[in-house]
C-alpha positions as a printed Julia matrix, in Angstrom:
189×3 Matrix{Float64}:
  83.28   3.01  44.89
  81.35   5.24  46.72
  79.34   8.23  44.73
  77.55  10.88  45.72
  73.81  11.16  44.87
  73.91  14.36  42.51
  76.45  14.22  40.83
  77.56  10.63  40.89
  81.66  11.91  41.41
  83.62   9.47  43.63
  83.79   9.8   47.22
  87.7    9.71  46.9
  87.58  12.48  44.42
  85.57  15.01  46.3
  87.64  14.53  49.55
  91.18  15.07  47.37
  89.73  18.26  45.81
  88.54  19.34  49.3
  92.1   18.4   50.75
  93.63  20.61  48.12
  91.92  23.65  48.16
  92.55  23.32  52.23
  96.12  22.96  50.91
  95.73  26.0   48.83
  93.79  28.43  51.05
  96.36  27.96  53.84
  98.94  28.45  51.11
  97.51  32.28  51.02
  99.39  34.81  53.4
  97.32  37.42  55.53
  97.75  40.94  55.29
 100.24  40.34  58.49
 102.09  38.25  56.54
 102.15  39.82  53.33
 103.34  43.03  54.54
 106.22  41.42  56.5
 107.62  39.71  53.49
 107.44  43.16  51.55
 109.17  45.04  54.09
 111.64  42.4   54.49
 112.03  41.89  50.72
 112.82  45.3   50.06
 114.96  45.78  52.88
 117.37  42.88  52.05
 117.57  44.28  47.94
 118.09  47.74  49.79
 121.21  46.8   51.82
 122.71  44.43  48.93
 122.54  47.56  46.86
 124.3   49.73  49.36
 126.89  47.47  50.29
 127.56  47.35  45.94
 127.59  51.05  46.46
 129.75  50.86  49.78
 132.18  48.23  47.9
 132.42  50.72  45.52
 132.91  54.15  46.7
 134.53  53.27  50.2
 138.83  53.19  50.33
 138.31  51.68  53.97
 138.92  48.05  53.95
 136.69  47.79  56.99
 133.98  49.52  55.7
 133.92  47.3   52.54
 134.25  44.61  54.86
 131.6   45.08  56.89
 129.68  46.22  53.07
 130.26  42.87  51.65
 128.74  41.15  54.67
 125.76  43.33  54.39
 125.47  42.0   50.42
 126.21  38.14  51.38
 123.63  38.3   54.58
 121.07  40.08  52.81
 121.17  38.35  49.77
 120.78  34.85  51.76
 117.76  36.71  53.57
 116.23  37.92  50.4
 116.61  34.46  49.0
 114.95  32.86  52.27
 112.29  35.51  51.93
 111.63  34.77  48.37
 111.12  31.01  49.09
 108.57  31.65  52.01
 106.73  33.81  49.3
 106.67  31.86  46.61
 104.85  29.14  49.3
 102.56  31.68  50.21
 101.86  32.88  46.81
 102.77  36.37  47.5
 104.45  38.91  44.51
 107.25  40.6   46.32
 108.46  43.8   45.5
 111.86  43.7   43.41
 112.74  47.37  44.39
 113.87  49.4   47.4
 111.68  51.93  48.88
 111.46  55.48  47.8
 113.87  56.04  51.26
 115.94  53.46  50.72
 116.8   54.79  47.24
 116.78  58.13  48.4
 119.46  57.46  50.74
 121.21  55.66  47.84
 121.37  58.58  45.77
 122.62  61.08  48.33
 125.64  58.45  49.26
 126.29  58.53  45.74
 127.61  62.4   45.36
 129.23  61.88  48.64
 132.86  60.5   48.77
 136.06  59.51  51.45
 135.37  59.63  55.24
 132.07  61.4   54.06
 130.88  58.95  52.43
 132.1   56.08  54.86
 130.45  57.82  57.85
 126.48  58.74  55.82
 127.09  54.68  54.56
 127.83  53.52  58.45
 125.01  56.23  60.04
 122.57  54.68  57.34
 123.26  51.39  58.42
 122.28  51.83  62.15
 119.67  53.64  61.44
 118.04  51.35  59.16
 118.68  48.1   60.91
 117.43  49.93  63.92
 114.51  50.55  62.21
 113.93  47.03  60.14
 114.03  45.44  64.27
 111.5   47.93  65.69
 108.95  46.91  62.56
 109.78  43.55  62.69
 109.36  43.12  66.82
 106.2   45.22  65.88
 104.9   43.23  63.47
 105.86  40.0   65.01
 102.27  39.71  67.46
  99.83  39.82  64.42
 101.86  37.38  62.38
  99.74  34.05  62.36
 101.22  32.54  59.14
 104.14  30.05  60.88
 106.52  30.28  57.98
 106.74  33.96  58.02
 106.73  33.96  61.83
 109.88  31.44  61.64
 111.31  34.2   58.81
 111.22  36.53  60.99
 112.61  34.72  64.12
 115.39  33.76  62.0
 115.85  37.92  60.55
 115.71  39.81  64.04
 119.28  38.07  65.19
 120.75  38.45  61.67
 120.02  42.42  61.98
 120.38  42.54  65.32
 124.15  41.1   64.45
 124.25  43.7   61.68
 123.98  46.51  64.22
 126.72  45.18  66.61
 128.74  45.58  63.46
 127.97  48.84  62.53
 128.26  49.77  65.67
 131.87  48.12  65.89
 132.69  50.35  62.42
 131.17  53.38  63.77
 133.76  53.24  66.59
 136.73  52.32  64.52
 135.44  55.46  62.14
 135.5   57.98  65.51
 131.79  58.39  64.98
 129.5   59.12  68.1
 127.23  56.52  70.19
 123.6   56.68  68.36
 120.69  55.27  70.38
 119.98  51.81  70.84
 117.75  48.88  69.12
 114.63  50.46  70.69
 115.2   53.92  69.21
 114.61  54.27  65.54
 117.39  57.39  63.96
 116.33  59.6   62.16
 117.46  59.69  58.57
 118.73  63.29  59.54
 120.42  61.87  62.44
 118.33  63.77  64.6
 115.94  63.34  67.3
């Protein structure tokens, strides 16, 4: 075997503690990165718990439909998000933002086509806004896992908006702006 002088510890050894703390430290997810899989986290537990709420409150088929492919899509996402964090060592968030449940509360007291239109409007909106922060966020990312997270997100949203979109119309409800606008939560601009 081959020591080293001070502390006569193996070679062997010192290179597989070496190799695992390189291991480790590129186990750890930048700011970037850490961020991302927040935003995305609480996104995906947002829109599972609106399409419940959707499923719930809605009497249109197609808007608990389109509701219940929001909660399978978004719980697969959350699930693939969980994984890359658990890799990266990062504590996600295991709540909606203060907007997100917000917006759930005001859907709650509303009811009918009310209801199904403030549920659809949401929907646009916040997609909309989920692919502006995540084509945003997407240069600083340097972590590959999360980068490949992402990649794999932008056309599940991007999907998710077509769809809305596609239940706006068969609601009557007007055009809203495209990917590259982010709605207002008023539905103003």
């Amino acid at each position: 075997m081959i020591y080293t002088d001070s502390l006569k510890i193996p070679l062997v050894a010192i290179l597989a503690m070496a190799a695992g703390s390189y291991a480790g430290a590129s186990a750890m997810a930048g700011p970037e990165s850490q961020k991302v899989l927040g935003q995305l986290a609480q996104a995906s537990i947002a829109e599972v718990q609106l399409g419940h709420l959707a499923q719930a409150k809605s009497t249109n088929p197609v808007v608990k439909k389109f509701a219940g492919r929001m909660i399978e899509d978004h719980t697969a996402l959350l699930k693939d998000t969980q994984a890359v964090a658990s890799r990266q060592n990062v504590a996600l968030p295991t709540m909606p933002t203060a907007q997100d449940t917000a917006e759930m509360n005001r859907l709650r007291a509303l009811s009918g086509k009310n209801f199904d239109a403030a549920y659809i409007n949401y929907m646009l909106q916040d997609h909309r806004n989920d692919i502006n922060m995540l084509s945003g966020e997407k240069p600083a990312l340097h972590d590959r896992n999360v980068y490949s997270l992402v990649q794999r997100a932008q056309p599940i949203l991007e999907n998710h908006v077509r769809a809305a979109e596609n239940v706006a119309g068969e609601l009557g409800l007007p055009a809203r702006p495209g990917f590259n606008q982010p709605v207002h939560p008023s539905g103003t601009e």
